mmCIF file with all atom_site columns, C-alpha atoms in Angstrom:
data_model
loop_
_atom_site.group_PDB
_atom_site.id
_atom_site.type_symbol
_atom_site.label_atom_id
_atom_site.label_alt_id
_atom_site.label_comp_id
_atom_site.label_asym_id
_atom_site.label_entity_id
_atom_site.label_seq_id
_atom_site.pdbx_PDB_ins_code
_atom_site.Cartn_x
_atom_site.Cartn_y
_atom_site.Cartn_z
_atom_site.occupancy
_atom_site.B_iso_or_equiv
_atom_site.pdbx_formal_charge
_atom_site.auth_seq_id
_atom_site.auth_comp_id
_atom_site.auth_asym_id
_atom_site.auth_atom_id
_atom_site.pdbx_PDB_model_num
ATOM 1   C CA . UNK L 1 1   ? 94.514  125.638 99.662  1.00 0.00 ? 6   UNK L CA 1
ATOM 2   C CA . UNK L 1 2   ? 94.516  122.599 98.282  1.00 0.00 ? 7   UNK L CA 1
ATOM 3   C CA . UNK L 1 3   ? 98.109  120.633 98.014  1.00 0.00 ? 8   UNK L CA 1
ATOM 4   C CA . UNK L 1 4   ? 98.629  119.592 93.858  1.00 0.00 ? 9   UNK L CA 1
ATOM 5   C CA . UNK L 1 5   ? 99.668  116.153 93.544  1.00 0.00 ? 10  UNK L CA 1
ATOM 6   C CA . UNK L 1 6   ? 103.224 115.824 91.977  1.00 0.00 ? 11  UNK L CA 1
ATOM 7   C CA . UNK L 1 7   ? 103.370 112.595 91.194  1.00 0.00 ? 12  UNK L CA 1
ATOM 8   C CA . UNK L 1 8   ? 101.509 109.557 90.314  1.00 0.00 ? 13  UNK L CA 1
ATOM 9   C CA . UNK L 1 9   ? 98.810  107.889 92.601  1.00 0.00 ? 14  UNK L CA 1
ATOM 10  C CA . UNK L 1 10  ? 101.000 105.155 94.579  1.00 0.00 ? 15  UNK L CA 1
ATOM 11  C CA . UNK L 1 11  ? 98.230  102.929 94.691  1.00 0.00 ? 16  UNK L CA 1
ATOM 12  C CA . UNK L 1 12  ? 97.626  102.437 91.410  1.00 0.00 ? 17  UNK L CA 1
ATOM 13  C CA . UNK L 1 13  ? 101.239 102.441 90.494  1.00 0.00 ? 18  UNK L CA 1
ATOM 14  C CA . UNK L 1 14  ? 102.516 99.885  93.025  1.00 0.00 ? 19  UNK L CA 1
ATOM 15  C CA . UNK L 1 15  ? 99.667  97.492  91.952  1.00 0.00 ? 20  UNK L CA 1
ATOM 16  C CA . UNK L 1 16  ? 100.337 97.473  88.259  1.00 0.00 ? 21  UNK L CA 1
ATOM 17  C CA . UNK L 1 17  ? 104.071 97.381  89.118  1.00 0.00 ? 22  UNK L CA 1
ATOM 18  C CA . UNK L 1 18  ? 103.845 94.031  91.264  1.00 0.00 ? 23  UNK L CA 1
ATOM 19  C CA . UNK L 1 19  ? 101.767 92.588  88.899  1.00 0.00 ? 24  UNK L CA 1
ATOM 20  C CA . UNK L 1 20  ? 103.776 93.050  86.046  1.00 0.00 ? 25  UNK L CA 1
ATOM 21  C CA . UNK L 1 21  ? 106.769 91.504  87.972  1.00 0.00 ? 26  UNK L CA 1
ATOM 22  C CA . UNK L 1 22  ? 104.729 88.608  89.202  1.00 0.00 ? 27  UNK L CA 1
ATOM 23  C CA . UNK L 1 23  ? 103.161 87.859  85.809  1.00 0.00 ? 28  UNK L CA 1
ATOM 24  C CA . UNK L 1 24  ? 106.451 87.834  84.799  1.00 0.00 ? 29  UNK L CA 1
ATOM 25  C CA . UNK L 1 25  ? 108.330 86.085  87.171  1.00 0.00 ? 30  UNK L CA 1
ATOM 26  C CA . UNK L 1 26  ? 105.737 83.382  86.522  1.00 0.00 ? 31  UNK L CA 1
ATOM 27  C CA . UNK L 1 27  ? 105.940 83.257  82.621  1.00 0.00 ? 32  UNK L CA 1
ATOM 28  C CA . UNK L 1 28  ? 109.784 83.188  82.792  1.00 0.00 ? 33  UNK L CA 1
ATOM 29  C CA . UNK L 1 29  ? 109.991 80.272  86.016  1.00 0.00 ? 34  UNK L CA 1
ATOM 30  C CA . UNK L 1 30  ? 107.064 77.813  83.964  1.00 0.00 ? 35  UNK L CA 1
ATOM 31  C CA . UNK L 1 31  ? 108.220 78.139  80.743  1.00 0.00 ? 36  UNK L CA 1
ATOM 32  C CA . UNK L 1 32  ? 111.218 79.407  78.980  1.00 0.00 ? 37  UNK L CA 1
ATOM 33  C CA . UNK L 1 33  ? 110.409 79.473  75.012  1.00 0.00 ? 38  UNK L CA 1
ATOM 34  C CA . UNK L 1 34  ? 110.988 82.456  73.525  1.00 0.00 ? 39  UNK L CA 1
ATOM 35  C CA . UNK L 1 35  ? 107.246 83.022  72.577  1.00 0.00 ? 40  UNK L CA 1
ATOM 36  C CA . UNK L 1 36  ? 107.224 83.368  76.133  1.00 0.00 ? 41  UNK L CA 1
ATOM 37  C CA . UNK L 1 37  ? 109.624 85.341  76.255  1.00 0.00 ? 42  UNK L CA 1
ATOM 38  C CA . UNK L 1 38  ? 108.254 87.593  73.736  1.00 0.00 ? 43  UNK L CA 1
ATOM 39  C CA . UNK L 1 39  ? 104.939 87.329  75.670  1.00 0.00 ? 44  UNK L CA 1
ATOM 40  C CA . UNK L 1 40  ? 106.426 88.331  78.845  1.00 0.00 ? 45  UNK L CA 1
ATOM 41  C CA . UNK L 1 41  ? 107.985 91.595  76.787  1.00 0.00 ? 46  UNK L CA 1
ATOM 42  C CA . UNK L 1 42  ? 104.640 92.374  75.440  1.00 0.00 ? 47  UNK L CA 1
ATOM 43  C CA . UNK L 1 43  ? 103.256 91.933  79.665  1.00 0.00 ? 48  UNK L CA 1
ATOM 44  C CA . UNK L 1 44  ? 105.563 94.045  80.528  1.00 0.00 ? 49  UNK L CA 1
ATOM 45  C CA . UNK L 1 45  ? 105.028 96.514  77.574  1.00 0.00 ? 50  UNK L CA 1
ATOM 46  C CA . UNK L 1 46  ? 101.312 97.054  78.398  1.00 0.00 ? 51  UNK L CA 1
ATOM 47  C CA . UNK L 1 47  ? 101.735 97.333  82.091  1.00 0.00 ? 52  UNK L CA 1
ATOM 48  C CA . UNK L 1 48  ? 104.087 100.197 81.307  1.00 0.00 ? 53  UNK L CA 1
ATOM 49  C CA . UNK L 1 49  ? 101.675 101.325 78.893  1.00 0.00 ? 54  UNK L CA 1
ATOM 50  C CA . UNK L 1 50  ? 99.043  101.329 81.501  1.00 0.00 ? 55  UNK L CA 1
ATOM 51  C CA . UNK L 1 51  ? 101.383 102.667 84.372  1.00 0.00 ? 56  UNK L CA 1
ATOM 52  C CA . UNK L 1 52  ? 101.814 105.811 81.584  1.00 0.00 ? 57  UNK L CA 1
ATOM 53  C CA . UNK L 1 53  ? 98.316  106.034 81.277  1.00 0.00 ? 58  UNK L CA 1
ATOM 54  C CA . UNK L 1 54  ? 97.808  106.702 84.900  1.00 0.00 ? 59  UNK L CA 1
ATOM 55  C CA . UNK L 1 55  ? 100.519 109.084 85.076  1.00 0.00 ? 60  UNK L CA 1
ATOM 56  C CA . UNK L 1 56  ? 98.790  111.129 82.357  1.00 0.00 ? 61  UNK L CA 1
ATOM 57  C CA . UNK L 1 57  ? 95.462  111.162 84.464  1.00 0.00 ? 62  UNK L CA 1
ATOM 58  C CA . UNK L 1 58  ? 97.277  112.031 87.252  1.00 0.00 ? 63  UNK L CA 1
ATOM 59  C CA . UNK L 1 59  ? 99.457  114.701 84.877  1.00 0.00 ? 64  UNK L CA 1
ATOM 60  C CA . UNK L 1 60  ? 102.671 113.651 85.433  1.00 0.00 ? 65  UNK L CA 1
ATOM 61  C CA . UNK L 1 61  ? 103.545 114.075 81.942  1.00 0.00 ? 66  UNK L CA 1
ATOM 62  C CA . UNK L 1 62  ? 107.201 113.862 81.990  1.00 0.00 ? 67  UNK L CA 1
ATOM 63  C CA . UNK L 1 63  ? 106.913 110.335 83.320  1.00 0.00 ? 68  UNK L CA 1
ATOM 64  C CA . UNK L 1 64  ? 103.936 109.395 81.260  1.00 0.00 ? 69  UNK L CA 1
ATOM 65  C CA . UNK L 1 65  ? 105.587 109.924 77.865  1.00 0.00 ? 70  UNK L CA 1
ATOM 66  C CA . UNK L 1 66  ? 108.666 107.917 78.868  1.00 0.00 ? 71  UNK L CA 1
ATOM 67  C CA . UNK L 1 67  ? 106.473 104.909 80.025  1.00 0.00 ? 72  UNK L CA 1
ATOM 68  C CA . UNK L 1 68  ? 103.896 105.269 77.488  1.00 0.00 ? 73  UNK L CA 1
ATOM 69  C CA . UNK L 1 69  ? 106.496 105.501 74.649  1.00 0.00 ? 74  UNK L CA 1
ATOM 70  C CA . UNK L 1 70  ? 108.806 102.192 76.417  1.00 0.00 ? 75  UNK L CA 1
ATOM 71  C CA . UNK L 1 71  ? 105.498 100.325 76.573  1.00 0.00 ? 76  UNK L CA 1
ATOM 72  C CA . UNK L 1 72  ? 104.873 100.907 73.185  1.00 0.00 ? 77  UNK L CA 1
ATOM 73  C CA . UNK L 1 73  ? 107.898 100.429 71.576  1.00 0.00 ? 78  UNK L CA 1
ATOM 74  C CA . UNK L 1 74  ? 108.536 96.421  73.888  1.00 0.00 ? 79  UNK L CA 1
ATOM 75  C CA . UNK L 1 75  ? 105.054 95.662  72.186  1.00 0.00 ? 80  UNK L CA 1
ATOM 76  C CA . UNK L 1 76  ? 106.009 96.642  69.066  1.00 0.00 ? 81  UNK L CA 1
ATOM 77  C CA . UNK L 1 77  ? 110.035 95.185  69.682  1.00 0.00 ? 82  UNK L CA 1
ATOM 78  C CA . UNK L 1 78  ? 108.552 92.039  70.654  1.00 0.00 ? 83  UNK L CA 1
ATOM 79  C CA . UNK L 1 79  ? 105.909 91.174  68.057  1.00 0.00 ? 84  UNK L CA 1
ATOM 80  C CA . UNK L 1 80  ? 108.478 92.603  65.237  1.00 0.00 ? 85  UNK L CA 1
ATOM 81  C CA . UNK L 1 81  ? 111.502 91.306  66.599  1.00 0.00 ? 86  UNK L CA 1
ATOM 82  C CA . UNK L 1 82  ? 111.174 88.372  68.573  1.00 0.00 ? 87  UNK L CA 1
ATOM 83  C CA . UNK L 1 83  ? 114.472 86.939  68.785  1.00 0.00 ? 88  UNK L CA 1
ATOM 84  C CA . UNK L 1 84  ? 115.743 89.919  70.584  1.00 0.00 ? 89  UNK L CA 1
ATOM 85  C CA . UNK L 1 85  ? 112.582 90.105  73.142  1.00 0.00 ? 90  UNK L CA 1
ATOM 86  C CA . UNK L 1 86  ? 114.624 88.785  76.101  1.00 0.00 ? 91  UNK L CA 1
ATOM 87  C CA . UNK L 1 87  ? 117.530 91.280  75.567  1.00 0.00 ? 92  UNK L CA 1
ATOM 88  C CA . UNK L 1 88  ? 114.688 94.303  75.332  1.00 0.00 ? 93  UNK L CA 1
ATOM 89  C CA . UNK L 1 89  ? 112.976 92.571  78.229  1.00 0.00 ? 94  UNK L CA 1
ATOM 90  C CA . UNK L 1 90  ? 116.274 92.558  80.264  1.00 0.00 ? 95  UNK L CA 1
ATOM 91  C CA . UNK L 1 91  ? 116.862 96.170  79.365  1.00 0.00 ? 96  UNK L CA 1
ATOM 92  C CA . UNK L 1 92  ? 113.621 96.911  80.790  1.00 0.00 ? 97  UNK L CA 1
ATOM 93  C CA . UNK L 1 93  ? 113.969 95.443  83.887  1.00 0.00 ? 98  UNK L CA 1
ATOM 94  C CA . UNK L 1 94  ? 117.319 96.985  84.655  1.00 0.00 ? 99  UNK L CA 1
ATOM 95  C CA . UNK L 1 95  ? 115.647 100.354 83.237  1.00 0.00 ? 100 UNK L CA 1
ATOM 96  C CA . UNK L 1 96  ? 112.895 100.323 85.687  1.00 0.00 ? 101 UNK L CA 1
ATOM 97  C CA . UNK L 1 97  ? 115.274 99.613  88.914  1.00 0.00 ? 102 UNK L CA 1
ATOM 98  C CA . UNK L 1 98  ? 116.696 102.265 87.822  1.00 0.00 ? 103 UNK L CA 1
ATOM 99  C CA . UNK L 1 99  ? 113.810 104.272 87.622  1.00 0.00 ? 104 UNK L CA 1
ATOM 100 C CA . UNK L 1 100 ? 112.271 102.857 91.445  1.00 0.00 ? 105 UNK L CA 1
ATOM 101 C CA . UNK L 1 101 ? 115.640 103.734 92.633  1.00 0.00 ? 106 UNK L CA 1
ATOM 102 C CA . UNK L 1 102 ? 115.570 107.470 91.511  1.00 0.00 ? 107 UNK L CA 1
ATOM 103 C CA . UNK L 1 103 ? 111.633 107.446 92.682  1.00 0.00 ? 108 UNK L CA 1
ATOM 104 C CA . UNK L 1 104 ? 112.684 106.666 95.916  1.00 0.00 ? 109 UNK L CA 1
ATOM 105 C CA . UNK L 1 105 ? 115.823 108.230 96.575  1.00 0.00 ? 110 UNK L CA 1
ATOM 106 C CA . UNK L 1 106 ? 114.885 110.641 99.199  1.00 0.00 ? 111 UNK L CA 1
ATOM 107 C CA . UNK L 1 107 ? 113.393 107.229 101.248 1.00 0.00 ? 112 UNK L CA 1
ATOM 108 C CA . UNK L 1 108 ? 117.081 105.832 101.118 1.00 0.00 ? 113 UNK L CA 1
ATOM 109 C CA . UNK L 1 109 ? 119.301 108.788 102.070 1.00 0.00 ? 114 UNK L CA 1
ATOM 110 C CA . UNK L 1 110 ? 120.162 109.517 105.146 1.00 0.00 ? 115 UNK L CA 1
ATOM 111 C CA . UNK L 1 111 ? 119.265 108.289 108.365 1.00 0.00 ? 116 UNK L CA 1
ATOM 112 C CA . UNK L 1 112 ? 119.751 104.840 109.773 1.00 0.00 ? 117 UNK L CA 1
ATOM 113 C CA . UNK L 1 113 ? 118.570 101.783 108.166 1.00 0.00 ? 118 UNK L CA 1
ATOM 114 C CA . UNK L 1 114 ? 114.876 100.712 108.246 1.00 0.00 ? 119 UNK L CA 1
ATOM 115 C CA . UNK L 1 115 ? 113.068 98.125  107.088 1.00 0.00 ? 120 UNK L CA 1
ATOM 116 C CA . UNK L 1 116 ? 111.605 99.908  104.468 1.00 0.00 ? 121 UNK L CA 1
ATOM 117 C CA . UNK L 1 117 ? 114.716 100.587 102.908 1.00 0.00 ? 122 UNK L CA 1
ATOM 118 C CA . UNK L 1 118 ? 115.902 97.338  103.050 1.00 0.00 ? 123 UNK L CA 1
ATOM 119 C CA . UNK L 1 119 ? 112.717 96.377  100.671 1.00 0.00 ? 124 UNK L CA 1
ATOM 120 C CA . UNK L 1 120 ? 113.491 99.291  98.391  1.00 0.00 ? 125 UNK L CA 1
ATOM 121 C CA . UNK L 1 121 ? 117.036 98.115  98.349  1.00 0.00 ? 126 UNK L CA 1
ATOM 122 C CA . UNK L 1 122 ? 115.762 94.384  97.593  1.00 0.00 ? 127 UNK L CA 1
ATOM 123 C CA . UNK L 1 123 ? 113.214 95.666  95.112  1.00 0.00 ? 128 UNK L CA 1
ATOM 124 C CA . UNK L 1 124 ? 116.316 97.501  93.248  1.00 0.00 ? 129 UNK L CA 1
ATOM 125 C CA . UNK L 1 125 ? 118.794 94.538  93.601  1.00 0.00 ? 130 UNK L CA 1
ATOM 126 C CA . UNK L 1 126 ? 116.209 92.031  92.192  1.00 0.00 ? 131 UNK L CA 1
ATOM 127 C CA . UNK L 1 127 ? 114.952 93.829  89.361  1.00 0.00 ? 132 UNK L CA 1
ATOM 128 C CA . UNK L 1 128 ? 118.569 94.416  88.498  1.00 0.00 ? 133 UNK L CA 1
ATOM 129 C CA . UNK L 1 129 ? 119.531 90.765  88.759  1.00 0.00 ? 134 UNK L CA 1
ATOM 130 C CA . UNK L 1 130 ? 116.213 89.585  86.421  1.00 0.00 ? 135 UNK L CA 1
ATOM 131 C CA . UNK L 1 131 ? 117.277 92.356  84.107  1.00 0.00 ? 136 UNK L CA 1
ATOM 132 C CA . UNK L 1 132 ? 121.090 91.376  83.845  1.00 0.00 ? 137 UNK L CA 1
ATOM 133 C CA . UNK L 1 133 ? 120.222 87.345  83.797  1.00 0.00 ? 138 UNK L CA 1
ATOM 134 C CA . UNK L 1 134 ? 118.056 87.925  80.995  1.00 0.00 ? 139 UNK L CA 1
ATOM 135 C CA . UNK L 1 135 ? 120.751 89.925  79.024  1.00 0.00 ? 140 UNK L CA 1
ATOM 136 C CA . UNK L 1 136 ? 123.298 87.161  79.580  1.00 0.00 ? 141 UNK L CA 1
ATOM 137 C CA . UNK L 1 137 ? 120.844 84.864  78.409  1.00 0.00 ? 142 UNK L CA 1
ATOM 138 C CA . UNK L 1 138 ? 120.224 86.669  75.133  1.00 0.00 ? 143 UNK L CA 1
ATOM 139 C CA . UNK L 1 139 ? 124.104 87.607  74.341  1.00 0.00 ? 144 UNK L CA 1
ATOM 140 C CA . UNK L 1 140 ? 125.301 83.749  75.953  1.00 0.00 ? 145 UNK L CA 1
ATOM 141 C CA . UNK L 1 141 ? 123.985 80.352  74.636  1.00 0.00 ? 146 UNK L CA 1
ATOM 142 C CA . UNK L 1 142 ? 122.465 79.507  78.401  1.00 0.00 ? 147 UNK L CA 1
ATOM 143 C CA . UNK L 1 143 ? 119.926 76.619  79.969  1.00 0.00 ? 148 UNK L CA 1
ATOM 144 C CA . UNK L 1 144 ? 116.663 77.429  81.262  1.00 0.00 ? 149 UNK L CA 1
ATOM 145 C CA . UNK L 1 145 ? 118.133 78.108  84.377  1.00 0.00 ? 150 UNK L CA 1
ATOM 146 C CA . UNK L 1 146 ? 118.861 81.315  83.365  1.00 0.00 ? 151 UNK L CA 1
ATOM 147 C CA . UNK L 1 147 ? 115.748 82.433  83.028  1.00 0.00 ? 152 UNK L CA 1
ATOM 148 C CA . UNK L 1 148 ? 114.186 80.618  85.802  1.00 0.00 ? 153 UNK L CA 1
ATOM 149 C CA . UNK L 1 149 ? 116.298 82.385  88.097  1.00 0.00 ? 154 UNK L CA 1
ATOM 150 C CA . UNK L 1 150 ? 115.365 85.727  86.114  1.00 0.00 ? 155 UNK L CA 1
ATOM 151 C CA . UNK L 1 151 ? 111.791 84.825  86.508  1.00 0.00 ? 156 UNK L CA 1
ATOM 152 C CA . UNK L 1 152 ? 112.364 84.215  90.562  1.00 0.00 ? 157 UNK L CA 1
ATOM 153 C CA . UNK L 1 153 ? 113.914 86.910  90.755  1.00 0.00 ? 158 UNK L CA 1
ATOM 154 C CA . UNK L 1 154 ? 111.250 89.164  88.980  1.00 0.00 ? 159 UNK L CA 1
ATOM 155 C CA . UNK L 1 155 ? 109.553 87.817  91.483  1.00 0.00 ? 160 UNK L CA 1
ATOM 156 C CA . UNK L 1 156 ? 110.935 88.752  94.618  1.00 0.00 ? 161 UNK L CA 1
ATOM 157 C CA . UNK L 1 157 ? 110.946 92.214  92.995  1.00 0.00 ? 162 UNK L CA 1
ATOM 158 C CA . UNK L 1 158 ? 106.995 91.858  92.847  1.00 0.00 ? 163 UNK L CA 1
ATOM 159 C CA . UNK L 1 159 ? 106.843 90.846  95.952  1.00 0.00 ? 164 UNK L CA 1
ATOM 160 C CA . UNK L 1 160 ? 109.317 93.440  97.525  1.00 0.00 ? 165 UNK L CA 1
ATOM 161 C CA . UNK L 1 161 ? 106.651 95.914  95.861  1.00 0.00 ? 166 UNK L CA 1
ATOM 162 C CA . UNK L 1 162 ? 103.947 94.656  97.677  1.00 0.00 ? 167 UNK L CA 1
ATOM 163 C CA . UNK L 1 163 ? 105.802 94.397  100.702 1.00 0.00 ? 168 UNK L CA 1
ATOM 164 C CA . UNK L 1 164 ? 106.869 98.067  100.632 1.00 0.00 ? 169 UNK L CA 1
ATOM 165 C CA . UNK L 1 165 ? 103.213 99.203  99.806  1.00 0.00 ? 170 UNK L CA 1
ATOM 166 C CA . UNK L 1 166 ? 101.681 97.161  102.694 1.00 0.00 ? 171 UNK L CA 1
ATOM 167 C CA . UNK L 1 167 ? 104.327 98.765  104.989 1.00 0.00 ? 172 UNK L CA 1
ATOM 168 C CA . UNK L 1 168 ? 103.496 102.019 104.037 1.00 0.00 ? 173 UNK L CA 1
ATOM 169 C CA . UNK L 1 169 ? 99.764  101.248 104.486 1.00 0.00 ? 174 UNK L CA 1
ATOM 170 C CA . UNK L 1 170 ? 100.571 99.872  108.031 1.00 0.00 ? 175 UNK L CA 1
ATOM 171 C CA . UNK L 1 171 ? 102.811 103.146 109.148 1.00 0.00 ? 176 UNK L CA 1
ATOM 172 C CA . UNK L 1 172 ? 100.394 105.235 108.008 1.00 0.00 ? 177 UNK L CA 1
ATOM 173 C CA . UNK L 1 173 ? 97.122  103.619 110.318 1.00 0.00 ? 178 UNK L CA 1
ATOM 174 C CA . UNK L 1 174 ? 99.883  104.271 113.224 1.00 0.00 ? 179 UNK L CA 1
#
């Protein structure tokens, strides 16, 4: 008998994940406007979008209506409400560490520590710190150090992504 997939393909997840993060580490460290801003929210709202797509073809629907309705409503935030498109963005952020963290639970528990964990603990930590910067930076009257230092750190989350998928593709050609 066939084993019934429970949750989304990695693959496809992991790759629209890092890119969203290194689109928008990049928008955030070149240029700090807030129509960039509001263009990194409405990045970030389609790549949910698409990452709830691909949970629905892979019917994971719980998932899929929380990222499909998130994307949806940070395009719609962001070309309504611009001026608060770095606080939604920031919300976001720390909202989906949350999320990679509860995704990946049972890889952090128990055990001693591995590298793998480490990147799962670095993915967490810098999606956190992008999310919280760019919060600050919305309720605080900040420089564009702020969000450069959001952006590098949305970054390093992209790249911790990547890092965790290509050690997963290495352990598993072991």
């Amino acid at each position: 008998m066939a084993k019934k997939a429970t949750t989304v393909n990695t693959h496809n997840d992991t790759v629209m994940a890092a890119l969203a993060f290194i689109i928008l580490g990049t928008i955030l460290v070149c240029e700090q406007s807030l129509n960039i801003v509001k263009l990194a929210v409405i990045v970030f709202g389609v790549a949910l979008l698409t990452l709830g797509v691909l949970e629905l073809i892979n019917k994971n629907l719980i998932v899929a209506i929380c990222e499909i309705v998130v994307g949806v409503a940070l395009i719609i935030l962001a070309a309504l409400m611009p001026d608060i498109a770095t606080l939604v963005l920031g919300i976001a952020l720390c909202l989906y560490a949350i999320y990679f963290l509860v995704v990946n639970w049972g890889s952090l528990t128990g055990g001693k520590l591995t590298l793998r964990k480490v990147i799962i603990i670095c993915m967490i930590l810098f999606a956190l710190v992008a999310g919280i910067l760019l919060i600050v930076a919305y309720a605080a009257s900040v420089g564009s150090e702020v969000y450069i230092a959001a952006g590098a750190f949305a970054l390093g989350a992209g790249a911790m992504i990547i890092a965790k998928k290509a050690l997963t593709e290495i352990n598993r050609k072991k």
